[in-house]
């Protein structure tokens, strides 16, 4: 969630990283009273995300800089569209420029890729969701971008849900415990609000997971045939989630197997930054 505290902390850290002792170029070459207006211009088509982040980079650099947003997060744009305008002291605008662009290019790239996945499953019941495969420190921004593209968010962190994956199951099996019993024991100790997800990679694992009371069964790297069989076997007793081997060429077929959720790590770990530029006019 993009709270004011998150914006200040993350954007502030990026600005400090980029100009730890100030912007040497702007402060030595530009007059202190020089002002400028700059337009955020699209060089390619996409879906916008990161308007608040873009504005925060300038506000945290110089509170007298104003940013006018011409599009909102989730809006589509084409080359040549002016997405925002920035006005104020030229030194501050140039100091914040790179950080502001880095964030909005990255977030708009994620939103654009997410929108392509969402379009690919249109007409099915499947929801496209992200994963924890995010850039360290930027999870709130990247997950916001997924929402801008029409996707949904998975658990935010390890603290938000029980999600037993292959390595967890291996430890349980090595200890000699029965999976269904381990799940029932965990549920007996958890608040009723906690969601429990269990990953399986074989159809024969599903009965134990259902017997243990899991809320979601994550079908990992299943063939299309096995996905259909898994959905039928679960029969609505739990939410079905597919993961692994998901790309824009396969996601439509995966969705048509009847799964409820498709988690896609590529939304955040493989999105390309969009080409957006800041065109300045000195006044």
Short mmCIF file of C-alpha atoms in Angstrom, two decimals:
data_model
loop_
_atom_site.label_atom_id
_atom_site.label_comp_id
_atom_site.label_asym_id
_atom_site.label_seq_id
_atom_site.Cartn_x
_atom_site.Cartn_y
_atom_site.Cartn_z
CA UNK A 1 0.00 0.00 0.00
CA UNK A 2 1.35 3.40 -0.98
CA UNK A 3 1.09 5.24 2.32
CA UNK A 4 2.62 8.66 2.88
CA UNK A 5 5.18 7.06 5.18
CA UNK A 6 6.19 4.52 2.52
CA UNK A 7 6.51 7.21 -0.14
CA UNK A 8 8.68 9.37 2.10
CA UNK A 9 10.89 6.49 3.23
CA UNK A 10 11.49 4.79 -0.13
CA UNK A 11 11.63 7.85 -2.38
CA UNK A 12 13.70 9.70 0.20
CA UNK A 13 16.22 6.86 0.26
CA UNK A 14 16.44 6.89 -3.54
CA UNK A 15 17.04 10.64 -3.61
CA UNK A 16 19.72 10.34 -0.95
CA UNK A 17 21.39 7.55 -2.90
CA UNK A 18 21.41 9.63 -6.09
CA UNK A 19 22.54 12.93 -4.51
CA UNK A 20 24.09 12.15 -1.11
CA UNK A 21 25.77 15.56 -0.86
CA UNK A 22 23.54 17.46 -3.30
CA UNK A 23 23.44 17.75 -7.09
CA UNK A 24 26.92 19.06 -7.91
CA UNK A 25 26.07 19.81 -11.56
CA UNK A 26 22.85 21.75 -10.98
CA UNK A 27 24.12 23.75 -8.01
CA UNK A 28 27.33 24.84 -9.76
CA UNK A 29 26.04 25.48 -13.29
CA UNK A 30 22.47 26.75 -12.84
CA UNK A 31 21.44 30.11 -11.37
CA UNK A 32 19.67 29.70 -8.05
CA UNK A 33 16.64 31.61 -9.33
CA UNK A 34 16.26 29.71 -12.62
CA UNK A 35 12.86 28.13 -13.11
CA UNK A 36 11.63 25.52 -15.56
CA UNK A 37 8.63 23.56 -16.74
CA UNK A 38 8.99 19.91 -17.77
CA UNK A 39 6.57 17.49 -19.36
CA UNK A 40 6.53 13.75 -18.74
CA UNK A 41 6.08 12.44 -22.28
CA UNK A 42 5.38 8.88 -23.45
CA UNK A 43 7.75 7.51 -26.08
CA UNK A 44 5.72 4.29 -26.40
CA UNK A 45 2.27 2.95 -25.57
CA UNK A 46 1.48 1.55 -22.16
CA UNK A 47 -0.47 1.69 -18.91
CA UNK A 48 0.45 4.38 -16.42
CA UNK A 49 1.40 3.75 -12.81
CA UNK A 50 3.33 5.68 -10.20
CA UNK A 51 1.83 9.14 -10.31
CA UNK A 52 2.13 9.63 -6.55
CA UNK A 53 5.68 8.34 -6.56
CA UNK A 54 6.68 10.61 -9.44
CA UNK A 55 5.26 13.64 -7.63
CA UNK A 56 6.87 12.65 -4.32
CA UNK A 57 10.35 12.68 -5.86
CA UNK A 58 9.98 16.37 -6.72
CA UNK A 59 8.15 17.34 -3.52
CA UNK A 60 10.82 15.77 -1.32
CA UNK A 61 13.53 17.56 -3.29
CA UNK A 62 11.90 21.00 -3.22
CA UNK A 63 8.44 21.60 -1.74
CA UNK A 64 7.90 24.56 -4.09
CA UNK A 65 7.88 22.32 -7.17
CA UNK A 66 4.37 21.60 -8.48
CA UNK A 67 3.33 18.49 -10.39
CA UNK A 68 0.13 18.35 -12.46
CA UNK A 69 -1.00 14.83 -13.32
CA UNK A 70 -2.72 14.53 -16.71
CA UNK A 71 -3.46 10.79 -16.45
CA UNK A 72 -4.25 8.52 -13.52
CA UNK A 73 -2.79 5.19 -12.51
CA UNK A 74 -4.36 2.52 -14.72
CA UNK A 75 -4.90 4.85 -17.67
CA UNK A 76 -3.68 3.77 -21.11
CA UNK A 77 -1.48 6.09 -23.16
CA UNK A 78 0.14 6.27 -26.59
CA UNK A 79 3.39 7.80 -27.86
CA UNK A 80 3.42 11.58 -27.57
CA UNK A 81 0.92 11.77 -24.71
CA UNK A 82 1.86 14.21 -21.96
CA UNK A 83 1.33 12.29 -18.73
CA UNK A 84 2.30 14.99 -16.20
CA UNK A 85 3.83 18.46 -16.04
CA UNK A 86 6.35 19.73 -13.51
CA UNK A 87 7.05 23.39 -12.71
CA UNK A 88 9.37 25.16 -10.28
CA UNK A 89 13.04 25.77 -9.52
CA UNK A 90 15.19 24.28 -12.28
CA UNK A 91 17.78 22.98 -9.83
CA UNK A 92 15.23 20.92 -7.92
CA UNK A 93 13.57 19.56 -11.05
CA UNK A 94 16.88 18.38 -12.47
CA UNK A 95 17.98 16.89 -9.16
CA UNK A 96 14.81 14.78 -8.87
CA UNK A 97 14.45 13.96 -12.57
CA UNK A 98 16.28 10.62 -12.70
CA UNK A 99 14.75 9.20 -9.53
CA UNK A 100 11.24 10.27 -10.59
CA UNK A 101 11.70 8.71 -14.01
CA UNK A 102 13.22 5.50 -12.66
CA UNK A 103 10.17 4.88 -10.50
CA UNK A 104 7.49 5.80 -13.03
CA UNK A 105 9.18 3.94 -15.89
CA UNK A 106 9.50 0.81 -13.77
CA UNK A 107 5.98 0.97 -12.37
CA UNK A 108 4.39 1.71 -15.75
CA UNK A 109 6.31 -1.21 -17.24
CA UNK A 110 4.86 -3.54 -14.61
CA UNK A 111 1.35 -2.14 -15.12
CA UNK A 112 1.65 -2.57 -18.89
CA UNK A 113 2.84 -6.18 -18.65
CA UNK A 114 0.14 -6.98 -16.10
CA UNK A 115 -2.53 -5.54 -18.40
CA UNK A 116 -1.35 -7.84 -21.18
CA UNK A 117 -1.75 -10.89 -18.92
CA UNK A 118 -5.17 -9.73 -17.76
CA UNK A 119 -6.28 -9.29 -21.38
CA UNK A 120 -5.02 -12.78 -22.23
CA UNK A 121 -7.37 -14.43 -19.68
CA UNK A 122 -10.41 -12.30 -20.48
CA UNK A 123 -13.58 -14.38 -20.57
CA UNK A 124 -12.35 -16.85 -17.95
CA UNK A 125 -12.76 -16.86 -14.17
CA UNK A 126 -9.01 -16.72 -13.59
CA UNK A 127 -7.45 -13.81 -11.69
CA UNK A 128 -3.89 -12.73 -12.45
CA UNK A 129 -1.87 -12.18 -9.26
CA UNK A 130 1.70 -11.21 -8.43
CA UNK A 131 4.21 -12.99 -6.18
CA UNK A 132 6.91 -12.05 -3.66
CA UNK A 133 9.48 -11.98 -6.49
CA UNK A 134 9.84 -8.23 -6.16
CA UNK A 135 12.78 -5.83 -6.03
CA UNK A 136 13.95 -5.65 -2.39
CA UNK A 137 12.62 -2.47 -0.82
CA UNK A 138 10.21 -1.71 -3.68
CA UNK A 139 7.48 -4.28 -3.03
CA UNK A 140 4.79 -1.72 -2.17
CA UNK A 141 5.48 0.21 -5.39
CA UNK A 142 5.62 -2.85 -7.62
CA UNK A 143 2.47 -4.39 -6.15
CA UNK A 144 0.67 -1.06 -6.64
CA UNK A 145 1.73 -1.19 -10.29
CA UNK A 146 0.20 -4.67 -10.64
CA UNK A 147 -3.10 -3.25 -9.41
CA UNK A 148 -2.78 -0.40 -11.91
CA UNK A 149 -2.57 -3.00 -14.68
CA UNK A 150 -5.74 -4.76 -13.55
CA UNK A 151 -4.07 -7.60 -11.66
CA UNK A 152 -4.46 -8.65 -8.05
CA UNK A 153 -2.02 -8.96 -5.16
CA UNK A 154 -0.95 -12.22 -3.50
CA UNK A 155 0.14 -12.21 0.16
CA UNK A 156 2.30 -9.18 0.86
CA UNK A 157 4.85 -10.91 3.07
CA UNK A 158 5.66 -14.06 4.99
CA UNK A 159 3.66 -12.65 7.89
CA UNK A 160 0.35 -12.46 6.00
CA UNK A 161 -0.61 -16.07 5.31
CA UNK A 162 0.49 -19.66 5.75
CA UNK A 163 1.91 -20.84 2.43
CA UNK A 164 3.50 -24.28 2.54
CA UNK A 165 5.70 -24.86 -0.50
CA UNK A 166 7.83 -27.79 -1.63
CA UNK A 167 10.65 -27.19 0.85
CA UNK A 168 8.20 -26.88 3.75
CA UNK A 169 6.54 -30.15 2.70
CA UNK A 170 9.94 -31.86 2.43
CA UNK A 171 10.77 -30.90 6.03
CA UNK A 172 7.36 -32.13 7.23
CA UNK A 173 7.83 -35.45 5.42
CA UNK A 174 11.38 -35.86 6.73
CA UNK A 175 10.14 -35.39 10.26
CA UNK A 176 7.74 -38.27 9.79
CA UNK A 177 4.62 -36.13 10.23
CA UNK A 178 1.46 -36.65 8.21
CA UNK A 179 0.67 -33.59 6.06
CA UNK A 180 -3.07 -33.58 6.77
CA UNK A 181 -2.43 -33.84 10.51
CA UNK A 182 0.19 -31.08 10.38
CA UNK A 183 -2.24 -28.79 8.56
CA UNK A 184 -5.09 -29.48 10.97
CA UNK A 185 -2.80 -28.83 13.92
CA UNK A 186 -1.65 -25.53 12.40
CA UNK A 187 -5.22 -24.43 11.71
CA UNK A 188 -6.18 -25.23 15.30
CA UNK A 189 -3.55 -22.75 16.51
CA UNK A 190 -4.08 -20.01 13.94
CA UNK A 191 -6.62 -17.17 14.06
CA UNK A 192 -9.66 -17.89 11.90
CA UNK A 193 -8.70 -14.96 9.65
CA UNK A 194 -5.44 -16.57 8.44
CA UNK A 195 -5.52 -18.07 4.96
CA UNK A 196 -3.68 -21.36 4.36
CA UNK A 197 -2.18 -22.20 0.96
CA UNK A 198 -0.42 -25.46 0.15
CA UNK A 199 1.64 -26.05 -2.99
CA UNK A 200 1.54 -29.45 -4.67
CA UNK A 201 3.31 -30.76 -7.74
CA UNK A 202 1.44 -34.06 -8.11
CA UNK A 203 -2.22 -34.96 -8.26
CA UNK A 204 -1.83 -37.63 -5.55
CA UNK A 205 -0.90 -34.92 -3.00
CA UNK A 206 -4.24 -33.16 -3.30
CA UNK A 207 -6.42 -35.44 -1.09
CA UNK A 208 -4.16 -34.94 1.96
CA UNK A 209 -4.12 -31.20 1.44
CA UNK A 210 -7.91 -31.07 1.27
CA UNK A 211 -8.20 -33.40 4.26
CA UNK A 212 -5.97 -31.02 6.20
CA UNK A 213 -8.32 -28.10 5.51
CA UNK A 214 -6.21 -25.90 3.21
CA UNK A 215 -8.07 -22.92 1.80
CA UNK A 216 -6.10 -22.79 -1.46
CA UNK A 217 -4.33 -25.55 -3.37
CA UNK A 218 -1.46 -24.25 -5.48
CA UNK A 219 -0.91 -26.49 -8.50
CA UNK A 220 2.73 -25.92 -9.40
CA UNK A 221 4.10 -26.69 -12.87
CA UNK A 222 1.15 -28.92 -13.77
CA UNK A 223 0.42 -29.86 -17.38
CA UNK A 224 -2.83 -28.54 -18.81
CA UNK A 225 -4.31 -32.04 -18.55
CA UNK A 226 -3.31 -32.35 -14.89
CA UNK A 227 -4.58 -28.83 -14.14
CA UNK A 228 -8.00 -29.83 -15.44
CA UNK A 229 -7.85 -33.04 -13.40
CA UNK A 230 -6.76 -31.12 -10.30
CA UNK A 231 -9.60 -28.61 -10.62
CA UNK A 232 -12.08 -31.50 -10.96
CA UNK A 233 -10.58 -33.36 -7.99
CA UNK A 234 -10.71 -30.28 -5.75
CA UNK A 235 -14.28 -29.70 -6.88
CA UNK A 236 -14.75 -26.30 -5.31
CA UNK A 237 -13.60 -27.39 -1.84
CA UNK A 238 -10.68 -24.97 -2.05
CA UNK A 239 -9.50 -22.15 -4.26
CA UNK A 240 -7.32 -23.42 -7.10
CA UNK A 241 -4.14 -21.57 -8.04
CA UNK A 242 -1.80 -22.34 -10.93
CA UNK A 243 1.86 -21.32 -11.04
CA UNK A 244 4.98 -22.19 -12.98
CA UNK A 245 5.48 -22.17 -16.73
CA UNK A 246 3.25 -19.11 -17.08
CA UNK A 247 3.93 -16.63 -19.86
CA UNK A 248 1.82 -14.67 -22.32
CA UNK A 249 1.76 -17.62 -24.73
CA UNK A 250 0.51 -20.12 -22.11
CA UNK A 251 -1.58 -18.10 -19.67
CA UNK A 252 -4.79 -18.22 -21.74
CA UNK A 253 -4.75 -22.03 -21.97
CA UNK A 254 -3.96 -22.26 -18.25
CA UNK A 255 -6.92 -20.01 -17.44
CA UNK A 256 -9.26 -22.16 -19.54
CA UNK A 257 -8.54 -25.21 -17.34
CA UNK A 258 -10.85 -23.61 -14.77
CA UNK A 259 -8.34 -22.47 -12.14
CA UNK A 260 -9.34 -19.53 -9.97
CA UNK A 261 -5.96 -17.82 -9.68
CA UNK A 262 -2.79 -17.68 -11.80
CA UNK A 263 0.30 -16.35 -10.03
CA UNK A 264 2.93 -14.80 -12.29
CA UNK A 265 6.36 -13.91 -10.93
CA UNK A 266 7.27 -12.30 -14.26
CA UNK A 267 4.93 -9.39 -13.57
CA UNK A 268 7.52 -7.91 -11.22
CA UNK A 269 10.80 -9.71 -11.84
CA UNK A 270 10.82 -9.49 -15.64
CA UNK A 271 8.89 -6.34 -16.57
CA UNK A 272 10.72 -3.94 -18.87
CA UNK A 273 10.86 -0.27 -17.90
CA UNK A 274 8.86 1.84 -20.33
CA UNK A 275 10.42 4.65 -22.34
CA UNK A 276 9.10 7.83 -20.73
CA UNK A 277 11.00 11.11 -20.96
CA UNK A 278 11.05 14.43 -19.14
CA UNK A 279 11.15 17.23 -21.74
CA UNK A 280 12.13 20.56 -20.18
CA UNK A 281 11.35 24.13 -21.15
CA UNK A 282 13.48 26.79 -19.43
CA UNK A 283 11.49 29.87 -18.44
#
